[in-house]
Backbone as a printed PyTorch tensor [residue, N CA C, xyz], in Angstrom:
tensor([[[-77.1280, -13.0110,  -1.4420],
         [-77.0850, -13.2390,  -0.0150],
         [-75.6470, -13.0300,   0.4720]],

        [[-75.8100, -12.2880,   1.5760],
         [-74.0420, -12.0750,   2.2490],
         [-73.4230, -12.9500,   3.4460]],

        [[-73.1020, -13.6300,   2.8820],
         [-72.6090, -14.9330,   4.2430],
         [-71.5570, -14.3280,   4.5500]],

        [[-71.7510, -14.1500,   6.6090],
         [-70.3270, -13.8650,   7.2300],
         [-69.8710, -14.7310,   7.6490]],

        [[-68.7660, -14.8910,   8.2380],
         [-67.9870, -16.2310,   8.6400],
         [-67.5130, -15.6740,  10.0170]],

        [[-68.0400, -16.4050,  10.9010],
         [-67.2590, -16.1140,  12.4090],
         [-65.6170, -16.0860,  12.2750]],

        [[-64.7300, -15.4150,  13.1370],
         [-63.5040, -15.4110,  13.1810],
         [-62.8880, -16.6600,  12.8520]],

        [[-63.7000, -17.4890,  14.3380],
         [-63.0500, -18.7300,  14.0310],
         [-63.2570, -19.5450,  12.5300]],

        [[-64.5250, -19.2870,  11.9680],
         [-64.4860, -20.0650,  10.8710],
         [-63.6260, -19.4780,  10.2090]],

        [[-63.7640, -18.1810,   9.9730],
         [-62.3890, -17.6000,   8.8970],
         [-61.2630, -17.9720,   8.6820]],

        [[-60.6990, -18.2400,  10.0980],
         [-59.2760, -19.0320,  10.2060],
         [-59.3930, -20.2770,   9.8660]],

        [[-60.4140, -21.0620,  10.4010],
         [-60.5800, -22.4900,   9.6120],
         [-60.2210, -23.0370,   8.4770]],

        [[-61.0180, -21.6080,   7.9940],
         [-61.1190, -21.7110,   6.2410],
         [-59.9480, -21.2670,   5.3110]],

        [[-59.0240, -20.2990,   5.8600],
         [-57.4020, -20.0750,   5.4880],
         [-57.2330, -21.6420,   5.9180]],

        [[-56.7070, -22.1400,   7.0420],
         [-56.2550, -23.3040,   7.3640],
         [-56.4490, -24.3360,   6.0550]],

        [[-57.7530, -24.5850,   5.8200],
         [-58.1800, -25.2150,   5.0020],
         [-57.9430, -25.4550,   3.4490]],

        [[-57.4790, -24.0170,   3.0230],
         [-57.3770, -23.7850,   1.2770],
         [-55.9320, -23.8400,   1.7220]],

        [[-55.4690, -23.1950,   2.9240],
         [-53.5630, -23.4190,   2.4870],
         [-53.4910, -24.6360,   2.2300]],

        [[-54.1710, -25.9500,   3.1230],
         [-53.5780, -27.2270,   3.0900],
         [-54.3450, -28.0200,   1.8240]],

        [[-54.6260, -27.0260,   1.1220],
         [-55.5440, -27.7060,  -0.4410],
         [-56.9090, -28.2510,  -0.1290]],

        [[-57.1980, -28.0720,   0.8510],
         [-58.6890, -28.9080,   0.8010],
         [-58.1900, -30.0810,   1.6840]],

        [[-57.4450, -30.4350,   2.5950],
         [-57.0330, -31.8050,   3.4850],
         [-57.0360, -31.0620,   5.1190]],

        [[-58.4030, -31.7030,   5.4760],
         [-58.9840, -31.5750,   6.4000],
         [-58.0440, -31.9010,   7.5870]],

        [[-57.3360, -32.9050,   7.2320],
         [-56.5210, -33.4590,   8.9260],
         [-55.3390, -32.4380,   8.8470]],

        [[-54.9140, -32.0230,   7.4090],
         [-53.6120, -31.3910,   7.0430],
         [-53.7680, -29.8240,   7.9300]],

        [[-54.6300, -29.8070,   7.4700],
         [-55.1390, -28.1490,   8.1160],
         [-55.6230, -28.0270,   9.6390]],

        [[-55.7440, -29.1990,  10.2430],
         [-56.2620, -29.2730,  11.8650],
         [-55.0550, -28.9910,  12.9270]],

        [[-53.8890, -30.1680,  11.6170],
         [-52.7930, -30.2560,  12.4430],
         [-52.2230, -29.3580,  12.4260]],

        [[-51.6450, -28.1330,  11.4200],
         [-51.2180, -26.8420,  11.3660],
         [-51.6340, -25.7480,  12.3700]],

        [[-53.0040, -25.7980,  12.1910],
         [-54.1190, -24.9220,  12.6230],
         [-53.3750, -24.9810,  14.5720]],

        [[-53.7830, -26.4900,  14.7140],
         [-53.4940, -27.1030,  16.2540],
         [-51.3440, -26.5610,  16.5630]],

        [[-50.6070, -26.7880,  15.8420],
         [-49.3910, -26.6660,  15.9190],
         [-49.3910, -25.1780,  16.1990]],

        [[-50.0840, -24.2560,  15.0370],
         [-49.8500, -22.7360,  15.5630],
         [-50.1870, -22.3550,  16.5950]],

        [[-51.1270, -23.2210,  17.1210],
         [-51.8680, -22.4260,  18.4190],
         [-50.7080, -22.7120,  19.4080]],

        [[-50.3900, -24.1760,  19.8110],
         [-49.7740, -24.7330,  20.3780],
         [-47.7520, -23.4720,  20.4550]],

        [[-47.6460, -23.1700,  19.1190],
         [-46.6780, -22.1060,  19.4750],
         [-46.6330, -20.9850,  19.9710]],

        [[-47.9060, -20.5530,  19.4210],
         [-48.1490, -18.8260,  19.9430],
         [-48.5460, -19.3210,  21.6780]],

        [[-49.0880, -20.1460,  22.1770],
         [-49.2540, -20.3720,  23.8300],
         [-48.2510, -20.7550,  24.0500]],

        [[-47.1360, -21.4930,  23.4020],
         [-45.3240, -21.4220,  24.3360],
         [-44.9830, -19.9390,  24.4330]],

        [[-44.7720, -19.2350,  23.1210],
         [-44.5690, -17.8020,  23.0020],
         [-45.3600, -17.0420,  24.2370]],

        [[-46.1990, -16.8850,  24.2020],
         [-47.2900, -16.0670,  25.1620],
         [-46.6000, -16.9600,  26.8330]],

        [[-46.4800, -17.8340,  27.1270],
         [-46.1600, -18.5320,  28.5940],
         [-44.4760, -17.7650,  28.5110]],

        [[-43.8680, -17.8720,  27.5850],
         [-42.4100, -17.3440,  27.7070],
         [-42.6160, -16.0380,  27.9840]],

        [[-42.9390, -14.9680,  27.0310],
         [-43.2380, -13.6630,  27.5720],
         [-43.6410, -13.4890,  29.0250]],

        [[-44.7510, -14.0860,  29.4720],
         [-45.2400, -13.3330,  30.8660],
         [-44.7660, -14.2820,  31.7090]],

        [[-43.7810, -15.4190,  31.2050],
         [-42.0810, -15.7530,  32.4910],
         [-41.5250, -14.6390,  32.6420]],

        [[-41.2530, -14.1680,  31.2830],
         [-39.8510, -12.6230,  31.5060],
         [-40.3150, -12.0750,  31.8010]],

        [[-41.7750, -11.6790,  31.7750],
         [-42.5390, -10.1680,  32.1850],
         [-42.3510, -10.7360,  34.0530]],

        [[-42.5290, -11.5990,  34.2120],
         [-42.7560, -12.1190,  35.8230],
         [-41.2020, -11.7700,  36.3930]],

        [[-40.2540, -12.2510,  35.5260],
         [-38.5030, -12.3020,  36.1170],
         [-38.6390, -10.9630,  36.4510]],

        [[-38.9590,  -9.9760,  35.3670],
         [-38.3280,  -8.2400,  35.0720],
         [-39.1760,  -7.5650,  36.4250]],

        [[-40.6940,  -8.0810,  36.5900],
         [-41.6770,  -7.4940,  38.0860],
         [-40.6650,  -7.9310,  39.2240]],

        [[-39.8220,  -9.0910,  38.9990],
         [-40.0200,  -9.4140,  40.9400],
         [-38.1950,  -8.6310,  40.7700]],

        [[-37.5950,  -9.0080,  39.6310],
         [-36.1610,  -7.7550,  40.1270],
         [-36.1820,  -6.7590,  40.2290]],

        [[-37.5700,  -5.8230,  39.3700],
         [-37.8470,  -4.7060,  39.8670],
         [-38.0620,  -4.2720,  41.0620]],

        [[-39.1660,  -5.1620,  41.6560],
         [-39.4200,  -5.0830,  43.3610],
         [-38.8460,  -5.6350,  43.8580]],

        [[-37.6280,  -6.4910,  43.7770],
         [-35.8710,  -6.4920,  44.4030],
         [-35.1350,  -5.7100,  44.8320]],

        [[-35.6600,  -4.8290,  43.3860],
         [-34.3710,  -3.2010,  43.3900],
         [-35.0660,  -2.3090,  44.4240]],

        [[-35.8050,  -2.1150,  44.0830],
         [-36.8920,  -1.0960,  44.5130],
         [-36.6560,  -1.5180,  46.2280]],

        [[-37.3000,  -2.4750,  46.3350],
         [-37.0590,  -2.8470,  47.8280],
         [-35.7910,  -2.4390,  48.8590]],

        [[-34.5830,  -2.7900,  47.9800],
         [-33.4750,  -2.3170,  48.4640],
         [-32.8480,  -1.1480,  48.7780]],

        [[-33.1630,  -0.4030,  47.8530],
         [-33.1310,   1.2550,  47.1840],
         [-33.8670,   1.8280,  48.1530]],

        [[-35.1720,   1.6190,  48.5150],
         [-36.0830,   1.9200,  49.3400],
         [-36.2850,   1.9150,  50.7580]]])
């Protein structure tokens, strides 16, 4: 029989064997990465937001 594993379980299940089999060990990791990559991702599309409105600063002026 071929058992697939949804994405999310997949990652679960890395989560899970990195932290040896400790269920809270692997929630809290699991929860911490997410929690960085969404600071990362909110920082990017700040700068992506700074770099749009000095563009249409410049542009405006130039124009």
């Amino acid at each position: 029989m071929d058992i697939r594993l949804t994405e999310a379980e997949a990652i679960a299940l890395h989560y899970y064997q990195a932290a040896q089999r400790d269920g809270w060990t692997a929630l809290v990791q699991a929860v911490a990465d997410a929690l960085a990559d969404l600071d990362a991702a909110e920082r990017r599309a700040a700068e992506q937001g700074r770099l749009v409105s000095h563009g249409y600063a410049r542009a405006r002026l130039n124009g």
